[in-house]
Short mmCIF file of C-alpha atoms in Angstrom, two decimals:
data_model
loop_
_atom_site.label_atom_id
_atom_site.label_comp_id
_atom_site.label_asym_id
_atom_site.label_seq_id
_atom_site.Cartn_x
_atom_site.Cartn_y
_atom_site.Cartn_z
CA MET A 190 9.44 -1.15 -22.17
CA LEU A 191 6.71 -2.02 -24.88
CA ALA A 192 8.98 -4.76 -26.17
CA CYS A 193 9.25 -6.37 -22.74
CA LEU A 194 5.46 -6.20 -22.34
CA ALA A 195 5.03 -8.18 -25.53
CA HIS A 196 7.82 -10.63 -25.03
CA VAL A 197 8.04 -11.30 -21.40
CA GLN A 198 4.82 -13.08 -20.41
CA GLU A 199 4.84 -12.56 -16.67
CA PHE A 200 5.67 -8.90 -17.16
CA GLY A 201 2.80 -8.30 -19.63
CA ARG A 202 0.51 -10.25 -17.40
CA ALA A 203 1.57 -8.11 -14.33
CA MET A 204 1.11 -4.84 -15.90
CA LEU A 205 -2.07 -5.48 -17.88
CA SER A 206 -3.67 -6.79 -14.73
CA THR A 207 -3.33 -3.38 -13.19
CA VAL A 208 -5.70 -2.02 -15.96
CA GLY A 209 -8.17 -4.64 -15.62
CA GLN A 210 -7.16 -7.16 -18.24
CA ARG A 211 -6.31 -10.75 -17.85
CA ALA A 212 -3.51 -12.15 -20.00
CA GLY A 213 -3.43 -15.78 -19.35
CA SER A 214 -1.40 -18.49 -21.12
CA ARG A 215 -3.42 -18.23 -24.33
CA ALA A 216 -3.25 -14.53 -24.66
CA ARG A 217 -1.12 -12.72 -27.08
CA VAL A 218 0.34 -9.36 -26.53
CA ILE A 219 1.39 -7.26 -29.53
CA CYS A 220 2.90 -3.78 -29.23
CA TYR A 221 3.51 -1.13 -31.83
CA THR A 222 5.42 2.09 -31.73
CA GLU A 223 4.79 5.47 -33.57
CA VAL A 224 1.38 4.25 -34.62
CA CYS A 225 -0.51 6.11 -37.27
CA PHE A 226 -4.44 6.45 -37.34
CA LYS A 227 -6.98 8.04 -39.62
CA LYS A 228 -7.32 11.62 -38.03
CA ASP A 229 -9.33 14.70 -38.33
CA GLU A 230 -8.46 18.27 -38.32
CA LYS A 231 -8.25 18.26 -34.48
CA THR A 232 -5.78 15.29 -34.13
CA LYS A 233 -3.95 15.27 -37.43
CA GLY A 234 -0.66 16.22 -35.88
CA ASP A 235 -0.74 13.68 -33.18
CA ARG A 236 1.19 10.43 -33.12
CA PRO A 237 1.06 8.44 -29.86
CA ASP A 238 4.11 6.65 -28.66
CA GLY A 239 2.71 3.17 -28.90
CA LEU A 240 -0.26 0.74 -29.15
CA ILE A 241 -0.80 -2.32 -27.16
CA VAL A 242 -2.92 -4.96 -28.44
CA LEU A 243 -4.14 -7.84 -26.29
CA LYS A 244 -5.66 -10.92 -28.11
CA VAL A 245 -7.50 -13.52 -26.04
CA GLY A 246 -9.26 -16.03 -28.48
CA ARG A 247 -11.62 -13.86 -30.61
CA ARG A 248 -11.53 -10.97 -27.98
CA GLU A 249 -9.29 -7.94 -28.78
CA TRP A 250 -8.47 -5.17 -26.39
CA LYS A 251 -6.53 -2.09 -27.52
CA ALA A 252 -4.77 0.76 -25.78
CA LEU A 253 -2.90 3.77 -26.81
CA VAL A 254 0.33 4.68 -24.92
CA GLU A 255 1.82 8.09 -24.26
CA ALA A 256 5.00 8.40 -22.35
CA LYS A 257 6.84 11.43 -20.84
CA VAL A 258 10.33 11.10 -19.26
CA GLY A 259 12.27 13.35 -16.82
CA ASN A 260 10.45 16.40 -15.63
CA ALA A 261 8.00 16.51 -18.57
CA GLU A 262 4.46 16.29 -17.49
CA LEU A 263 1.34 15.20 -19.43
CA ASN A 264 -0.40 17.83 -21.39
CA PRO A 265 -4.22 18.11 -20.67
CA ASN A 266 -5.00 19.15 -24.31
CA GLN A 267 -2.99 16.41 -25.86
CA LEU A 268 -4.40 13.80 -23.65
CA GLU A 269 -7.96 14.88 -24.76
CA ARG A 270 -6.93 14.65 -28.26
CA TYR A 271 -5.55 11.08 -27.68
CA LEU A 272 -8.80 10.08 -26.11
CA GLU A 273 -10.62 11.54 -29.25
CA LEU A 274 -8.24 9.64 -31.43
CA ALA A 275 -8.95 6.31 -29.55
CA ARG A 276 -12.47 6.90 -29.73
CA ALA A 277 -12.53 7.43 -33.51
CA ASN A 278 -10.56 4.30 -34.08
CA ASP A 279 -12.29 1.88 -31.78
CA VAL A 280 -9.28 1.75 -29.27
CA ASP A 281 -10.48 0.82 -25.79
CA ALA A 282 -8.11 2.80 -23.63
CA VAL A 283 -5.33 5.33 -23.28
CA ILE A 284 -2.37 4.56 -20.88
CA THR A 285 -0.16 7.30 -19.99
CA ILE A 286 3.32 6.97 -18.50
CA SER A 287 5.30 9.68 -16.54
CA ASN A 288 7.23 10.33 -13.32
CA GLN A 289 3.86 11.74 -11.91
CA PHE A 290 2.30 9.51 -9.19
CA THR A 291 -1.44 8.44 -8.69
CA PRO A 292 -3.00 6.39 -5.90
CA ALA A 293 -3.96 3.62 -8.54
CA PRO A 294 -3.75 3.18 -12.28
CA ASN A 295 -7.28 4.14 -12.75
CA GLU A 296 -6.91 7.56 -11.12
CA HIS A 297 -5.29 9.90 -13.49
CA PRO A 298 -2.90 12.86 -12.57
CA VAL A 299 -4.44 15.03 -15.28
CA PRO A 300 -8.25 16.12 -14.92
CA VAL A 301 -10.16 15.58 -18.18
CA SER A 302 -13.76 16.09 -19.08
CA ARG A 303 -16.31 13.33 -18.43
CA ARG A 304 -17.21 13.24 -22.02
CA ALA A 305 -13.62 12.50 -23.00
CA VAL A 306 -13.64 9.18 -20.94
CA SER A 307 -17.24 8.30 -21.64
CA LYS A 308 -16.34 5.57 -24.16
CA VAL A 309 -12.44 5.20 -23.61
CA ALA A 310 -10.86 4.17 -20.48
CA LEU A 311 -7.97 6.28 -19.13
CA TYR A 312 -5.11 4.76 -17.06
CA HIS A 313 -1.78 5.99 -15.78
CA TRP A 314 1.51 4.20 -14.84
CA SER A 315 4.47 5.88 -13.10
CA TRP A 316 7.87 4.84 -14.32
CA MET A 317 8.41 3.88 -10.60
CA HIS A 318 5.42 1.63 -10.80
CA ILE A 319 6.92 -0.24 -13.90
CA LEU A 320 10.27 -0.45 -12.12
CA THR A 321 8.73 -2.00 -9.11
CA GLN A 322 6.82 -4.65 -11.09
CA VAL A 323 10.09 -5.48 -12.66
CA ASP A 324 11.94 -5.80 -9.44
CA LEU A 325 9.22 -7.92 -7.88
CA LEU A 326 9.34 -10.40 -10.84
CA LEU A 327 13.10 -10.56 -10.60
CA GLN A 328 13.23 -11.01 -6.95
CA SER A 329 10.63 -13.71 -6.91
CA ASP A 330 12.24 -15.75 -9.84
CA GLU A 331 8.77 -15.81 -11.48
CA VAL A 332 10.10 -15.46 -15.00
CA ALA A 333 10.31 -18.99 -16.31
CA ASP A 334 12.16 -18.40 -19.53
CA GLU A 335 15.95 -17.53 -18.89
CA ASP A 336 16.19 -15.23 -22.08
CA GLN A 337 12.98 -13.43 -21.11
CA GLU A 338 14.36 -12.96 -17.62
CA GLY A 339 17.67 -11.51 -19.12
CA VAL A 340 15.44 -9.01 -21.19
CA LEU A 341 13.70 -7.95 -17.97
CA VAL A 342 17.03 -7.46 -16.43
CA GLU A 343 18.13 -5.08 -19.06
CA LEU A 344 14.89 -3.10 -18.68
CA ALA A 345 15.64 -2.91 -15.01
CA ARG A 346 19.21 -1.59 -15.77
CA PHE A 347 17.76 0.96 -18.37
CA LEU A 348 15.21 2.23 -15.94
CA THR A 349 17.73 2.78 -13.00
CA HIS A 350 20.30 4.54 -15.19
CA ASP A 351 20.51 8.29 -14.62
CA SER A 352 19.95 9.01 -18.27
CA ALA A 353 16.46 7.39 -18.23
CA GLY A 354 15.10 10.15 -16.00
CA VAL A 355 12.94 7.95 -13.73
CA LYS A 356 12.49 9.24 -10.22
CA GLY A 357 10.26 9.01 -7.31
CA PHE A 358 8.18 11.79 -5.72
CA ASP A 359 10.72 13.89 -4.18
CA SER A 360 9.18 17.27 -3.14
CA MET A 361 5.91 18.55 -1.54
CA PRO A 362 4.25 21.57 -3.28
CA ALA A 363 4.71 25.15 -1.96
CA ALA A 364 1.50 24.77 -0.39
CA TRP A 365 2.90 22.33 2.12
CA THR A 366 5.42 24.87 3.66
CA GLU A 367 2.52 27.41 3.80
CA LEU A 368 0.01 25.21 5.37
CA VAL A 369 2.68 24.03 8.17
CA GLN A 370 3.45 27.69 8.93
CA SER A 371 -0.32 28.37 9.08
CA VAL A 372 -0.73 25.61 11.62
CA ALA A 373 2.22 26.89 13.67
CA ASN A 374 0.62 30.23 13.77
CA GLY A 375 -2.45 28.76 15.46
CA SER A 376 -4.73 29.08 12.33
CA ALA A 377 -7.48 26.60 11.66
CA ILE A 378 -7.51 24.54 8.29
CA SER A 379 -10.62 24.62 6.38
CA HIS A 380 -11.66 21.53 4.61
CA ARG A 381 -12.51 23.76 1.60
CA SER A 382 -8.99 25.26 1.58
CA PRO A 383 -7.18 25.10 -2.04
CA LEU A 384 -3.94 24.84 0.17
CA ALA A 385 -5.20 21.65 2.00
CA LYS A 386 -6.49 20.20 -1.27
CA GLU A 387 -3.17 20.57 -3.03
CA VAL A 388 -1.36 19.16 0.04
CA ILE A 389 -3.68 16.08 0.26
CA ASP A 390 -3.28 15.55 -3.59
CA ALA A 391 0.48 15.61 -3.27
CA TRP A 392 0.40 13.22 -0.28
CA TYR A 393 -1.50 10.75 -2.25
CA GLN A 394 1.40 10.67 -4.74
CA GLU A 395 3.98 10.35 -1.90
CA ALA A 396 1.93 7.49 -0.35
CA ARG A 397 1.96 5.67 -3.57
CA ASP A 398 5.65 6.18 -3.95
CA LEU A 399 6.23 4.94 -0.36
CA SER A 400 4.16 1.75 -1.14
CA LEU A 401 6.42 1.18 -4.28
CA ILE A 402 9.56 1.79 -2.08
CA LEU A 403 8.31 -0.74 0.48
CA SER A 404 7.42 -3.05 -2.44
CA ARG A 405 10.94 -3.12 -3.78
CA LYS A 406 12.74 -3.42 -0.43
CA ILE A 407 10.57 -6.14 0.93
CA GLY A 408 9.91 -8.10 -2.29
CA VAL A 409 6.21 -8.29 -2.07
CA GLN A 410 3.29 -6.23 -3.36
CA VAL A 411 2.47 -3.27 -0.75
CA ALA A 412 -0.82 -1.70 -1.48
CA THR A 413 -2.44 1.42 0.24
CA ARG A 414 -5.37 0.26 2.46
CA LEU A 415 -8.60 2.00 1.66
CA PRO A 416 -11.97 1.58 3.19
CA ARG A 417 -14.44 -0.16 0.92
CA VAL A 418 -16.47 3.17 0.50
CA HIS A 419 -13.15 4.85 -0.81
CA ARG A 420 -11.93 2.29 -3.25
CA ASN A 421 -14.01 3.31 -6.31
CA ASP A 422 -14.76 6.87 -5.04
CA SER A 423 -11.68 9.09 -5.03
CA GLN A 424 -13.86 12.07 -4.18
CA ALA A 425 -15.17 10.33 -1.13
CA ARG A 426 -11.60 9.59 -0.02
CA LEU A 427 -10.51 13.23 -0.67
CA LYS A 428 -13.32 14.62 1.31
CA SER A 429 -12.59 12.31 4.35
CA ASP A 430 -8.95 13.16 4.35
CA LEU A 431 -9.59 16.85 4.09
CA GLU A 432 -11.96 16.67 6.98
CA GLU A 433 -9.49 14.76 9.04
CA LEU A 434 -6.79 17.45 8.33
CA SER A 435 -9.20 20.32 9.12
CA LYS A 436 -10.43 18.62 12.45
CA ASN A 437 -7.08 17.16 13.88
CA SER A 438 -4.42 18.64 11.67
CA VAL A 439 -3.17 15.04 10.76
CA ILE A 440 -2.75 13.12 7.61
CA LEU A 441 -3.36 9.34 7.97
CA THR A 442 -2.36 6.43 5.58
CA SER A 443 -2.07 2.61 5.95
CA TRP A 444 -0.48 0.03 3.84
CA ASP A 445 -1.36 -3.77 3.52
CA ILE A 446 1.82 -5.92 3.59
CA ARG A 447 1.23 -9.59 2.74
CA ASP A 448 1.64 -11.88 5.74
CA ALA A 449 2.59 -9.02 7.98
CA ALA A 450 0.97 -9.05 11.53
CA GLY A 451 -1.10 -6.00 10.75
CA ALA A 452 -1.32 -2.91 8.49
CA LEU A 453 1.51 -0.42 8.61
CA ASP A 454 -0.09 2.83 9.68
CA PHE A 455 1.48 6.25 9.28
CA CYS A 456 0.53 9.51 10.66
CA VAL A 457 1.82 13.12 9.77
CA ASP A 458 0.90 15.50 12.55
CA LEU A 459 1.03 19.18 11.52
CA LYS A 460 0.66 20.51 15.15
CA THR A 461 3.63 18.71 16.65
CA LYS A 462 5.76 18.42 13.54
CA THR A 463 6.03 14.56 14.05
CA VAL A 464 5.69 11.50 11.93
CA ALA A 465 4.71 8.15 13.46
CA ALA A 466 4.83 4.76 11.71
CA SER A 467 2.99 2.06 13.83
CA MET A 468 1.68 -1.57 13.71
CA LYS A 469 -1.19 -2.90 15.79
CA VAL A 470 -1.52 -6.51 17.07
CA ARG A 471 -4.36 -8.13 19.08
CA ALA A 472 -3.24 -8.96 22.52
CA PRO A 473 -2.96 -12.76 23.23
CA ALA A 474 -6.35 -13.98 24.59
CA ASP A 475 -4.57 -17.06 26.36
CA LYS A 476 -2.85 -14.64 28.87
CA VAL A 477 -5.05 -12.99 31.56
CA LYS A 478 -2.68 -10.56 33.17
CA SER A 479 -1.94 -7.19 31.15
CA THR A 480 1.86 -7.48 32.02
CA ALA A 481 1.85 -11.02 30.65
CA ARG A 482 0.16 -9.85 27.38
CA LEU A 483 2.78 -6.98 27.12
CA ASN A 484 5.67 -9.47 27.82
CA TRP A 485 4.45 -11.47 24.94
CA LEU A 486 5.12 -8.47 22.61
CA LEU A 487 8.38 -7.36 24.29
CA ARG A 488 10.02 -10.80 23.72
CA GLN A 489 9.44 -10.35 20.12
CA LEU A 490 11.45 -7.06 20.05
CA ASN A 491 13.97 -8.25 22.41
CA ASN A 492 17.09 -7.72 20.21
CA GLU A 493 16.02 -4.39 18.82
CA ALA A 494 17.41 -0.98 19.74
CA PRO A 495 14.81 0.97 21.65
CA GLU A 496 15.50 4.37 20.36
CA ASP A 497 12.37 6.44 19.18
CA LEU A 498 10.37 3.06 19.54
CA PHE A 499 7.22 3.37 21.83
CA VAL A 500 4.41 0.97 22.72
CA ARG A 501 0.77 2.14 22.95
CA LEU A 502 -1.51 0.13 25.08
CA HIS A 503 -5.28 0.01 23.93
CA TRP A 504 -7.73 -0.74 26.79
CA THR A 505 -11.37 -1.58 27.00
CA GLY A 506 -13.70 1.18 28.14
CA PRO A 507 -13.53 4.85 27.51
CA GLY A 508 -10.30 6.88 27.16
CA VAL A 509 -7.54 6.96 24.88
CA TYR A 510 -4.43 4.61 24.72
CA THR A 511 -1.56 4.97 27.07
CA GLN A 512 2.01 5.09 25.91
CA HIS A 513 5.44 4.15 27.18
CA ALA A 514 8.91 4.18 25.67
CA LEU A 515 10.11 0.57 24.72
CA ALA A 516 13.03 1.13 26.81
CA THR A 517 10.91 1.89 29.99
CA LEU A 518 8.83 -1.03 29.51
CA ARG A 519 11.88 -3.38 29.33
CA GLU A 520 13.09 -2.22 32.66
CA ASN A 521 9.73 -2.08 34.28
CA PRO A 522 6.85 -3.74 32.48
CA ASP A 523 4.76 -3.61 35.74
CA ILE A 524 4.38 0.02 35.21
CA ILE A 525 1.43 -0.49 33.07
CA SER A 526 -0.57 -1.76 35.92
CA GLN A 527 -0.96 1.85 36.84
CA ASP A 528 -2.56 2.85 33.48
CA ARG A 529 -5.94 1.38 33.76
CA THR A 530 -6.77 -0.45 36.99
CA ASN A 531 -10.10 -1.77 35.83
CA ALA A 532 -9.66 -2.30 32.14
CA GLN A 533 -8.42 -5.04 30.09
CA LEU A 534 -5.55 -4.50 27.52
CA HIS A 535 -6.96 -5.72 24.27
CA THR A 536 -4.57 -4.30 21.59
CA LEU A 537 -0.81 -3.58 21.51
CA GLU A 538 0.72 -1.04 19.08
CA VAL A 539 4.42 -0.69 18.19
CA CYS A 540 5.25 2.79 17.00
CA LEU A 541 8.23 4.77 15.75
CA VAL A 542 7.66 8.37 16.51
CA ARG A 543 10.21 11.17 15.31
CA ASN A 544 10.01 14.92 15.67
CA LEU A 545 11.27 16.48 12.52
CA ALA A 546 11.41 20.00 13.95
CA GLY A 547 12.37 22.52 11.23
CA ARG A 548 12.73 19.91 8.52
CA PHE A 549 9.07 19.11 8.69
CA GLY A 550 8.07 22.22 6.61
CA GLN A 551 10.69 21.78 4.04
CA ARG A 552 9.41 20.50 0.99
CA LYS A 553 12.23 18.10 0.02
CA ASN A 554 13.69 17.18 3.40
CA PHE A 555 10.23 16.16 4.80
CA ILE A 556 10.05 13.60 1.78
CA VAL A 557 13.65 12.42 2.38
CA ASP A 558 13.01 11.83 6.08
CA ILE A 559 9.76 9.91 5.86
CA GLU A 560 11.05 7.80 3.04
CA LYS A 561 13.88 6.86 5.39
CA LEU A 562 11.56 6.33 8.45
CA VAL A 563 8.83 4.12 6.92
CA PRO A 564 11.21 1.32 5.77
CA GLU A 565 13.19 1.72 9.05
CA PHE A 566 10.20 1.15 11.07
CA TYR A 567 9.37 -1.98 9.26
CA GLU A 568 12.85 -3.33 9.43
CA ARG A 569 13.25 -2.62 13.19
CA ALA A 570 9.69 -3.58 14.36
CA GLY A 571 7.10 -4.39 11.57
CA GLN A 572 8.96 -7.46 10.15
CA ARG A 573 9.63 -8.85 13.73
CA ILE A 574 5.98 -8.75 15.20
CA LYS A 575 3.86 -11.84 14.82
CA ALA A 576 0.21 -11.90 15.29
CA TRP A 577 -1.24 -13.92 18.13
CA GLN A 578 -2.69 -17.28 17.05
CA PRO A 579 -4.63 -19.54 19.43
CA SER A 580 -3.00 -22.80 20.16
CA ALA A 581 -4.67 -25.84 18.77
CA PRO A 582 -7.00 -27.57 21.27
CA ARG A 583 -5.34 -30.55 22.99
CA ILE A 584 -6.95 -33.95 23.92
CA ARG A 585 -7.51 -33.30 27.82
CA GLU A 586 -6.25 -35.78 30.41
CA VAL A 587 -9.05 -38.18 31.52
CA SER A 588 -9.50 -38.95 35.30
CA ALA A 589 -9.86 -42.54 36.54
CA THR A 590 -13.49 -42.06 37.16
CA GLU A 591 -14.08 -40.69 33.78
CA ASP A 592 -11.95 -43.45 32.23
CA GLY A 593 -14.31 -45.96 34.12
CA ILE A 594 -17.38 -44.35 32.66
CA CYS A 595 -16.02 -44.36 29.30
CA GLY A 596 -15.03 -47.99 29.63
CA GLU A 597 -18.47 -49.10 31.13
CA GLY A 598 -20.06 -47.23 28.25
CA GLY A 599 -17.85 -49.16 25.74
CA ARG A 600 -18.78 -52.51 27.34
CA ILE A 601 -22.50 -51.68 27.32
CA ALA A 602 -22.37 -50.78 23.72
CA GLU A 603 -20.50 -53.99 22.77
CA GLU A 604 -23.12 -56.12 24.85
CA GLU A 605 -26.09 -54.42 22.87
CA GLU A 606 -24.27 -54.97 19.59
CA GLY A 607 -23.84 -58.70 20.43
CA ALA A 608 -27.56 -59.06 21.47
CA THR A 609 -28.71 -57.42 18.21
CA ALA A 610 -26.52 -59.92 16.15
CA ASP A 611 -28.08 -62.96 18.07
#
């Protein structure tokens, strides 16, 4: 992997950009393995797996690399020693690689002391994140040099081989089953519950894995959508999601997909044991009747099998949305006229809802099912939906009277210009 980082320019640029480094055409990336540094008593037995050096003009940026494969997880004590080693040797960052997932490279799966990262940045790449970057570059033909592209193909082949031990997030923690059973028994979820925090932490890993799965299947970057306040404050995000889980027994996630009609929203409902993927679009403003606005959407889904697909209608004024099966609306779109008699339909939402029943609380089957459902929704509905765009303004037809006025005005202007010239 380090060899590709150094010799495949596009790959190096893509990976280093995720840790805040720009590697343009003038940049040079050098990678070393099994590096040795000056050490003290605490770090004398440590040897990081690699060192990345990025040179841009006179500026130099360096990062230690530590990788784990298979089920091996990063060791907190070892990680703190590597951060100490980096600080002692003027290395700017430590990058870890494993099968563990994080919402973003600047959020680490292993907690470390604030002092440890006071002068050295800490980043994390999952092996699936690396594989996804490779796939995206190969799918988009972005690698200009054929030899470098061949090297990248070999890296993809290596990472996808069973012996490499690269795998996605495949199981919720034991706390998931316990929490689902607790909700089924009618118990309330406290936002301070250790079980709830463990479940949300695991969900962040799965949400990241789902974004990578979608990226590889679609061929474009898919990123978790976060409110601005949560982008640089993981604790605020955690607090918000714990409160949502406590109040409504749901876990919510959204992904941004380039050029899609809207964000892909996902809801896990612990009370009903259902999962739902959906996408919202603004109703066309050039149509007055609600049925006309609905038919605009139905035409886009005309050739899609309706099983498990629903349309949610969002109206002006108070009250929640109304929902109908896609099959029902195809047969009788006028049924929505009974929903809100004095309200206007402003947003249409297509959703795929599935009750997982007993599989919902099963740690592995839950992951298997949602990793099928999310791409299925995008293929069946998400990629077919187009956002409404207002038509370009047209030159209006001019009446005979208006034409005469325009003509008279033109003649008067011409006469005035002639008089001025004289």
